[in-house]
Amino acid sequence: GNSVTQMEGPVTLSEEAFLTINCTYTATGYPSLFWYVQYPGEGLQLLLKATKADDKGSNKGFEATYRKETTSFHLEKGSVQVSDSAVYFCALSSYTGNQFYFGTGTSLTVIP
Amino acid sequence: KAGVTQTPRYLIKTRGQQVTLSCSPISGHRSVSWYQQTPGQGLQFLFEYFSETQRNKGNFPGRFSGRQFSNSRSEMNVSTLELGDSALYLCASSLVELTGNSPLHFGNGTRLTVT
């Protein structure tokens, strides 16, 4: 079946620190992978995506590389800001699943 | 282009009542899916509609139902409300059905509180 496992939170970092949020997946077929971000009181927003192996998605300084050999899609940012404080969700979509599968979310707090 | 619009933003209902939530997708999007978000369970898939047909359903009781209209707008209904139905209900639209690489676009959700 299809599933996503992501790093438990919460994560607290100082401003300008390096961020990694781990995400691994199980999927039948060839999934597309996504990172979404949710700010307080809002819905989820697409942060980045990758649709095939070795693709790198990037947006607003965040990056994630689709690694088929390790079934991973880790989110990274070189220097976080206070405004990056939010909950981050890893997700996959597969032709075999007819739905999106989300991880449990990782809460990030960045302190000045 | 307007985003996904969900109404109302907040609802307070009593156990046993029923509730209807509304979702207007992005113009041109034909797939609408619904999710329940709670602190303990995360995002749980409810169902997806595409071209007025329910294509997939998550593991929720029959009290949860939905429909989609010809203009792609969707409604979700919960009957005989229980305390455990208190959650943020998120609607998402997509250009195509949920088997491709087209991303989901979410609304800001309806916060339902059951007392």
PDB file of C-alpha atoms in Angstrom:
ATOM      1  CA  GLY A   1       0.000   0.000   0.000  1.00  0.00           C
ATOM      2  CA  ASN A   2       0.851   3.682   0.052  1.00  0.00           C
ATOM      3  CA  SER A   3       1.983   5.574   3.150  1.00  0.00           C
ATOM      4  CA  VAL A   4       4.162   8.445   4.296  1.00  0.00           C
ATOM      5  CA  THR A   5       6.238   8.593   7.462  1.00  0.00           C
ATOM      6  CA  GLN A   6       7.687  11.868   8.578  1.00  0.00           C
ATOM      7  CA  MET A   7       9.806  13.006  11.433  1.00  0.00           C
ATOM      8  CA  GLU A   8       8.049  13.620  14.715  1.00  0.00           C
ATOM      9  CA  GLY A   9       8.036  17.133  16.049  1.00  0.00           C
ATOM     10  CA  PRO A  10       7.971  19.616  17.402  1.00  0.00           C
ATOM     11  CA  VAL A  11      11.190  21.083  16.086  1.00  0.00           C
ATOM     12  CA  THR A  12      12.578  24.298  17.543  1.00  0.00           C
ATOM     13  CA  LEU A  13      15.433  26.115  15.816  1.00  0.00           C
ATOM     14  CA  SER A  14      17.160  29.425  16.152  1.00  0.00           C
ATOM     15  CA  GLU A  15      16.933  31.880  13.274  1.00  0.00           C
ATOM     16  CA  GLU A  16      19.481  31.150  10.506  1.00  0.00           C
ATOM     17  CA  ALA A  17      19.874  27.516  11.568  1.00  0.00           C
ATOM     18  CA  PHE A  18      19.806  24.652   9.042  1.00  0.00           C
ATOM     19  CA  LEU A  19      16.567  22.722   8.767  1.00  0.00           C
ATOM     20  CA  THR A  20      15.986  19.092   7.836  1.00  0.00           C
ATOM     21  CA  ILE A  21      12.627  17.376   8.139  1.00  0.00           C
ATOM     22  CA  ASN A  22      12.791  13.702   7.209  1.00  0.00           C
ATOM     23  CA  CYS A  23      10.153  12.025   5.080  1.00  0.00           C
ATOM     24  CA  THR A  24      10.101   8.461   3.805  1.00  0.00           C
ATOM     25  CA  TYR A  25       7.409   6.776   1.800  1.00  0.00           C
ATOM     26  CA  THR A  26       6.025   3.435   0.746  1.00  0.00           C
ATOM     27  CA  ALA A  27       4.259   3.292  -2.583  1.00  0.00           C
ATOM     28  CA  THR A  28       3.228   0.948  -5.331  1.00  0.00           C
ATOM     29  CA  GLY A  29       3.988   2.324  -8.737  1.00  0.00           C
ATOM     30  CA  TYR A  30       5.720   5.668  -9.265  1.00  0.00           C
ATOM     31  CA  PRO A  31       4.346   8.322  -6.939  1.00  0.00           C
ATOM     32  CA  SER A  32       4.582  12.084  -7.101  1.00  0.00           C
ATOM     33  CA  LEU A  33       5.845  13.646  -3.883  1.00  0.00           C
ATOM     34  CA  PHE A  34       4.883  16.930  -2.260  1.00  0.00           C
ATOM     35  CA  TRP A  35       5.624  19.143   0.704  1.00  0.00           C
ATOM     36  CA  TYR A  36       2.833  21.292   2.068  1.00  0.00           C
ATOM     37  CA  VAL A  37       2.984  23.987   4.741  1.00  0.00           C
ATOM     38  CA  GLN A  38       0.210  25.060   7.085  1.00  0.00           C
ATOM     39  CA  TYR A  39       0.304  28.381   8.922  1.00  0.00           C
ATOM     40  CA  PRO A  40      -1.923  28.905  11.977  1.00  0.00           C
ATOM     41  CA  GLY A  41      -5.575  29.282  11.096  1.00  0.00           C
ATOM     42  CA  GLU A  42      -5.065  28.448   7.447  1.00  0.00           C
ATOM     43  CA  GLY A  43      -5.302  25.525   5.075  1.00  0.00           C
ATOM     44  CA  LEU A  44      -2.337  23.742   3.557  1.00  0.00           C
ATOM     45  CA  GLN A  45      -0.280  25.451   0.878  1.00  0.00           C
ATOM     46  CA  LEU A  46       1.846  23.656  -1.666  1.00  0.00           C
ATOM     47  CA  LEU A  47       5.504  24.320  -0.913  1.00  0.00           C
ATOM     48  CA  LEU A  48       7.205  22.161  -3.549  1.00  0.00           C
ATOM     49  CA  LYS A  49       6.821  18.973  -5.512  1.00  0.00           C
ATOM     50  CA  ALA A  50       8.757  16.355  -7.465  1.00  0.00           C
ATOM     51  CA  THR A  51       7.227  13.946  -9.921  1.00  0.00           C
ATOM     52  CA  LYS A  52      10.010  11.477 -10.711  1.00  0.00           C
ATOM     53  CA  ALA A  53      13.174  10.010  -9.272  1.00  0.00           C
ATOM     54  CA  ASP A  54      16.104  12.441  -8.832  1.00  0.00           C
ATOM     55  CA  ASP A  55      13.850  15.470  -9.379  1.00  0.00           C
ATOM     56  CA  LYS A  56      14.569  18.324  -6.987  1.00  0.00           C
ATOM     57  CA  GLY A  57      11.687  20.531  -5.949  1.00  0.00           C
ATOM     58  CA  SER A  58      12.491  23.981  -4.627  1.00  0.00           C
ATOM     59  CA  ASN A  59      10.637  27.080  -3.461  1.00  0.00           C
ATOM     60  CA  LYS A  60      11.319  29.991  -1.062  1.00  0.00           C
ATOM     61  CA  GLY A  61      14.721  28.546  -0.128  1.00  0.00           C
ATOM     62  CA  PHE A  62      13.309  25.091   0.664  1.00  0.00           C
ATOM     63  CA  GLU A  63      14.491  22.045  -1.284  1.00  0.00           C
ATOM     64  CA  ALA A  64      13.699  18.344  -1.419  1.00  0.00           C
ATOM     65  CA  THR A  65      15.079  15.639  -3.695  1.00  0.00           C
ATOM     66  CA  TYR A  66      13.083  12.580  -4.761  1.00  0.00           C
ATOM     67  CA  ARG A  67      15.310   9.604  -3.836  1.00  0.00           C
ATOM     68  CA  LYS A  68      13.891   6.374  -5.169  1.00  0.00           C
ATOM     69  CA  GLU A  69      16.725   4.215  -3.828  1.00  0.00           C
ATOM     70  CA  THR A  70      16.070   5.329  -0.240  1.00  0.00           C
ATOM     71  CA  THR A  71      12.339   6.090  -0.754  1.00  0.00           C
ATOM     72  CA  SER A  72      12.873   9.492   0.800  1.00  0.00           C
ATOM     73  CA  PHE A  73      11.943  13.114   0.186  1.00  0.00           C
ATOM     74  CA  HIS A  74      13.597  15.090   2.972  1.00  0.00           C
ATOM     75  CA  LEU A  75      12.868  18.814   3.268  1.00  0.00           C
ATOM     76  CA  GLU A  76      15.835  21.154   3.787  1.00  0.00           C
ATOM     77  CA  LYS A  77      16.469  24.847   4.157  1.00  0.00           C
ATOM     78  CA  GLY A  78      19.839  26.415   4.698  1.00  0.00           C
ATOM     79  CA  SER A  79      18.813  29.325   6.904  1.00  0.00           C
ATOM     80  CA  VAL A  80      15.391  29.415   8.542  1.00  0.00           C
ATOM     81  CA  GLN A  81      13.517  32.572   9.465  1.00  0.00           C
ATOM     82  CA  VAL A  82      10.927  33.274  12.140  1.00  0.00           C
ATOM     83  CA  SER A  83       8.333  33.469   9.360  1.00  0.00           C
ATOM     84  CA  ASP A  84       9.004  29.781   8.524  1.00  0.00           C
ATOM     85  CA  SER A  85       7.314  28.738  11.766  1.00  0.00           C
ATOM     86  CA  ALA A  86       4.477  26.450  10.649  1.00  0.00           C
ATOM     87  CA  VAL A  87       3.484  22.810  10.326  1.00  0.00           C
ATOM     88  CA  TYR A  88       5.012  20.913   7.392  1.00  0.00           C
ATOM     89  CA  PHE A  89       3.378  17.920   5.735  1.00  0.00           C
ATOM     90  CA  CYS A  90       4.938  15.423   3.380  1.00  0.00           C
ATOM     91  CA  ALA A  91       2.509  13.799   0.931  1.00  0.00           C
ATOM     92  CA  LEU A  92       2.380  11.431  -1.997  1.00  0.00           C
ATOM     93  CA  SER A  93       0.009  10.861  -4.868  1.00  0.00           C
ATOM     94  CA  SER A  94      -0.006   7.616  -6.785  1.00  0.00           C
ATOM     95  CA  TYR A  95      -1.858   6.236  -9.775  1.00  0.00           C
ATOM     96  CA  THR A  96      -2.589   3.167  -7.697  1.00  0.00           C
ATOM     97  CA  GLY A  97      -4.137   5.022  -4.782  1.00  0.00           C
ATOM     98  CA  ASN A  98      -6.831   7.419  -6.006  1.00  0.00           C
ATOM     99  CA  GLN A  99      -5.992   9.771  -3.174  1.00  0.00           C
ATOM    100  CA  PHE A 100      -3.253  11.768  -1.515  1.00  0.00           C
ATOM    101  CA  TYR A 101      -1.461  10.238   1.459  1.00  0.00           C
ATOM    102  CA  PHE A 102      -0.185  12.646   4.099  1.00  0.00           C
ATOM    103  CA  GLY A 103       2.351  12.325   6.849  1.00  0.00           C
ATOM    104  CA  THR A 104       1.371  13.358  10.363  1.00  0.00           C
ATOM    105  CA  GLY A 105       2.955  16.787  10.066  1.00  0.00           C
ATOM    106  CA  THR A 106       6.012  18.315  11.737  1.00  0.00           C
ATOM    107  CA  SER A 107       5.627  21.506  13.715  1.00  0.00           C
ATOM    108  CA  LEU A 108       8.521  23.944  13.317  1.00  0.00           C
ATOM    109  CA  THR A 109       9.111  26.922  15.582  1.00  0.00           C
ATOM    110  CA  VAL A 110      11.918  29.340  14.754  1.00  0.00           C
ATOM    111  CA  ILE A 111      13.033  31.622  17.568  1.00  0.00           C
ATOM    112  CA  PRO A 112      14.869  34.927  17.012  1.00  0.00           C
TER     113      PRO A 112
ATOM    114  CA  LYS B   1      -7.563  33.549  -9.904  1.00  0.00           C
ATOM    115  CA  ALA B   2      -9.646  33.027  -6.794  1.00  0.00           C
ATOM    116  CA  GLY B   3      -8.556  30.232  -4.491  1.00  0.00           C
ATOM    117  CA  VAL B   4     -10.599  27.491  -2.887  1.00  0.00           C
ATOM    118  CA  THR B   5     -13.388  28.986  -0.795  1.00  0.00           C
ATOM    119  CA  GLN B   6     -14.922  27.192   2.142  1.00  0.00           C
ATOM    120  CA  THR B   7     -17.960  28.371   4.058  1.00  0.00           C
ATOM    121  CA  PRO B   8     -18.628  28.864   6.836  1.00  0.00           C
ATOM    122  CA  ARG B   9     -15.273  29.353   8.595  1.00  0.00           C
ATOM    123  CA  TYR B  10     -16.640  28.409  11.999  1.00  0.00           C
ATOM    124  CA  LEU B  11     -19.578  26.333  13.159  1.00  0.00           C
ATOM    125  CA  ILE B  12     -20.814  25.357  16.590  1.00  0.00           C
ATOM    126  CA  LYS B  13     -23.351  22.549  16.715  1.00  0.00           C
ATOM    127  CA  THR B  14     -24.927  20.316  19.334  1.00  0.00           C
ATOM    128  CA  ARG B  15     -24.655  16.542  19.459  1.00  0.00           C
ATOM    129  CA  GLY B  16     -27.291  14.889  17.301  1.00  0.00           C
ATOM    130  CA  GLN B  17     -27.647  17.782  14.903  1.00  0.00           C
ATOM    131  CA  GLN B  18     -26.537  17.716  11.293  1.00  0.00           C
ATOM    132  CA  VAL B  19     -24.301  20.114   9.410  1.00  0.00           C
ATOM    133  CA  THR B  20     -23.534  21.011   5.796  1.00  0.00           C
ATOM    134  CA  LEU B  21     -20.205  22.476   4.730  1.00  0.00           C
ATOM    135  CA  SER B  22     -19.601  24.102   1.375  1.00  0.00           C
ATOM    136  CA  CYS B  23     -16.584  24.270  -0.909  1.00  0.00           C
ATOM    137  CA  SER B  24     -16.046  26.226  -4.127  1.00  0.00           C
ATOM    138  CA  PRO B  25     -13.000  25.003  -6.032  1.00  0.00           C
ATOM    139  CA  ILE B  26     -10.612  26.997  -8.148  1.00  0.00           C
ATOM    140  CA  SER B  27     -12.177  27.801 -11.498  1.00  0.00           C
ATOM    141  CA  GLY B  28     -11.531  24.976 -13.952  1.00  0.00           C
ATOM    142  CA  HIS B  29     -10.742  22.404 -11.286  1.00  0.00           C
ATOM    143  CA  ARG B  30     -12.965  19.365 -11.513  1.00  0.00           C
ATOM    144  CA  SER B  31     -11.753  17.321  -8.556  1.00  0.00           C
ATOM    145  CA  VAL B  32     -12.776  18.186  -5.011  1.00  0.00           C
ATOM    146  CA  SER B  33     -11.610  16.174  -2.020  1.00  0.00           C
ATOM    147  CA  TRP B  34     -12.381  16.540   1.668  1.00  0.00           C
ATOM    148  CA  TYR B  35     -10.201  15.939   4.714  1.00  0.00           C
ATOM    149  CA  GLN B  36     -10.727  15.903   8.452  1.00  0.00           C
ATOM    150  CA  GLN B  37      -7.870  17.350  10.480  1.00  0.00           C
ATOM    151  CA  THR B  38      -7.555  16.708  14.194  1.00  0.00           C
ATOM    152  CA  PRO B  39      -4.539  17.043  16.518  1.00  0.00           C
ATOM    153  CA  GLY B  40      -4.520  13.337  17.280  1.00  0.00           C
ATOM    154  CA  GLN B  41      -5.197  11.844  13.839  1.00  0.00           C
ATOM    155  CA  GLY B  42      -3.649  14.352  11.483  1.00  0.00           C
ATOM    156  CA  LEU B  43      -5.198  14.630   8.017  1.00  0.00           C
ATOM    157  CA  GLN B  44      -7.736  11.928   7.273  1.00  0.00           C
ATOM    158  CA  PHE B  45      -9.145  11.525   3.758  1.00  0.00           C
ATOM    159  CA  LEU B  46     -12.939  11.617   3.621  1.00  0.00           C
ATOM    160  CA  PHE B  47     -13.817  11.399  -0.071  1.00  0.00           C
ATOM    161  CA  GLU B  48     -13.119  12.713  -3.534  1.00  0.00           C
ATOM    162  CA  TYR B  49     -15.516  13.867  -6.202  1.00  0.00           C
ATOM    163  CA  PHE B  50     -14.719  14.265  -9.856  1.00  0.00           C
ATOM    164  CA  SER B  51     -17.275  15.329 -12.447  1.00  0.00           C
ATOM    165  CA  GLU B  52     -20.091  14.871  -9.917  1.00  0.00           C
ATOM    166  CA  THR B  53     -19.113  11.271  -9.141  1.00  0.00           C
ATOM    167  CA  GLN B  54     -17.603  10.030  -5.912  1.00  0.00           C
ATOM    168  CA  ARG B  55     -14.413   8.295  -6.958  1.00  0.00           C
ATOM    169  CA  ASN B  56     -12.976   7.275  -3.640  1.00  0.00           C
ATOM    170  CA  LYS B  57     -13.986   7.235  -0.005  1.00  0.00           C
ATOM    171  CA  GLY B  58     -11.967   7.059   3.171  1.00  0.00           C
ATOM    172  CA  ASN B  59     -12.700   5.035   6.266  1.00  0.00           C
ATOM    173  CA  PHE B  60     -15.493   7.113   7.783  1.00  0.00           C
ATOM    174  CA  PRO B  61     -19.005   6.082   8.839  1.00  0.00           C
ATOM    175  CA  GLY B  62     -22.000   6.634   6.592  1.00  0.00           C
ATOM    176  CA  ARG B  63     -22.932   9.736   8.609  1.00  0.00           C
ATOM    177  CA  PHE B  64     -20.369  11.534   6.468  1.00  0.00           C
ATOM    178  CA  SER B  65     -21.571  12.147   2.943  1.00  0.00           C
ATOM    179  CA  GLY B  66     -20.950  14.559   0.143  1.00  0.00           C
ATOM    180  CA  ARG B  67     -21.915  15.591  -3.307  1.00  0.00           C
ATOM    181  CA  GLN B  68     -20.632  17.649  -6.179  1.00  0.00           C
ATOM    182  CA  PHE B  69     -22.642  19.874  -8.453  1.00  0.00           C
ATOM    183  CA  SER B  70     -22.278  20.460 -12.178  1.00  0.00           C
ATOM    184  CA  ASN B  71     -20.269  23.646 -11.523  1.00  0.00           C
ATOM    185  CA  SER B  72     -17.801  21.537  -9.448  1.00  0.00           C
ATOM    186  CA  ARG B  73     -18.877  23.106  -6.155  1.00  0.00           C
ATOM    187  CA  SER B  74     -19.117  20.521  -3.430  1.00  0.00           C
ATOM    188  CA  GLU B  75     -20.919  20.062  -0.156  1.00  0.00           C
ATOM    189  CA  MET B  76     -20.180  17.768   2.721  1.00  0.00           C
ATOM    190  CA  ASN B  77     -22.838  16.675   5.185  1.00  0.00           C
ATOM    191  CA  VAL B  78     -22.426  15.152   8.614  1.00  0.00           C
ATOM    192  CA  SER B  79     -25.555  13.797  10.262  1.00  0.00           C
ATOM    193  CA  THR B  80     -26.158  12.881  13.904  1.00  0.00           C
ATOM    194  CA  LEU B  81     -23.124  14.799  15.086  1.00  0.00           C
ATOM    195  CA  GLU B  82     -20.896  13.335  17.786  1.00  0.00           C
ATOM    196  CA  LEU B  83     -18.390  15.083  20.033  1.00  0.00           C
ATOM    197  CA  GLY B  84     -15.580  13.339  18.139  1.00  0.00           C
ATOM    198  CA  ASP B  85     -16.595  15.069  14.921  1.00  0.00           C
ATOM    199  CA  SER B  86     -15.111  18.308  16.225  1.00  0.00           C
ATOM    200  CA  ALA B  87     -12.312  19.082  13.790  1.00  0.00           C
ATOM    201  CA  LEU B  88     -11.051  21.300  11.030  1.00  0.00           C
ATOM    202  CA  TYR B  89     -12.585  20.163   7.748  1.00  0.00           C
ATOM    203  CA  LEU B  90     -10.471  20.975   4.734  1.00  0.00           C
ATOM    204  CA  CYS B  91     -11.519  20.972   1.133  1.00  0.00           C
ATOM    205  CA  ALA B  92      -9.009  20.762  -1.693  1.00  0.00           C
ATOM    206  CA  SER B  93      -9.393  21.086  -5.436  1.00  0.00           C
ATOM    207  CA  SER B  94      -7.279  19.718  -8.226  1.00  0.00           C
ATOM    208  CA  LEU B  95      -7.249  20.090 -11.976  1.00  0.00           C
ATOM    209  CA  VAL B  96      -7.572  16.351 -12.542  1.00  0.00           C
ATOM    210  CA  GLU B  97      -8.569  13.333 -10.510  1.00  0.00           C
ATOM    211  CA  LEU B  98      -6.287  12.273  -7.656  1.00  0.00           C
ATOM    212  CA  THR B  99      -4.185   9.797  -9.563  1.00  0.00           C
ATOM    213  CA  GLY B 100      -1.884  12.189 -11.320  1.00  0.00           C
ATOM    214  CA  ASN B 101       0.802  14.634 -10.307  1.00  0.00           C
ATOM    215  CA  SER B 102      -1.480  17.642 -10.191  1.00  0.00           C
ATOM    216  CA  PRO B 103      -1.182  19.172  -6.714  1.00  0.00           C
ATOM    217  CA  LEU B 104      -4.002  19.840  -4.303  1.00  0.00           C
ATOM    218  CA  HIS B 105      -5.061  23.404  -3.564  1.00  0.00           C
ATOM    219  CA  PHE B 106      -6.612  23.799  -0.142  1.00  0.00           C
ATOM    220  CA  GLY B 107      -9.168  26.150   1.307  1.00  0.00           C
ATOM    221  CA  ASN B 108      -8.763  27.612   4.787  1.00  0.00           C
ATOM    222  CA  GLY B 109     -11.143  25.092   6.257  1.00  0.00           C
ATOM    223  CA  THR B 110     -14.291  25.033   8.351  1.00  0.00           C
ATOM    224  CA  ARG B 111     -13.727  24.691  12.088  1.00  0.00           C
ATOM    225  CA  LEU B 112     -16.574  22.560  13.466  1.00  0.00           C
ATOM    226  CA  THR B 113     -17.134  22.369  17.202  1.00  0.00           C
ATOM    227  CA  VAL B 114     -19.687  19.903  18.533  1.00  0.00           C
ATOM    228  CA  THR B 115     -20.911  20.494  22.091  1.00  0.00           C
TER     229      THR B 115
END
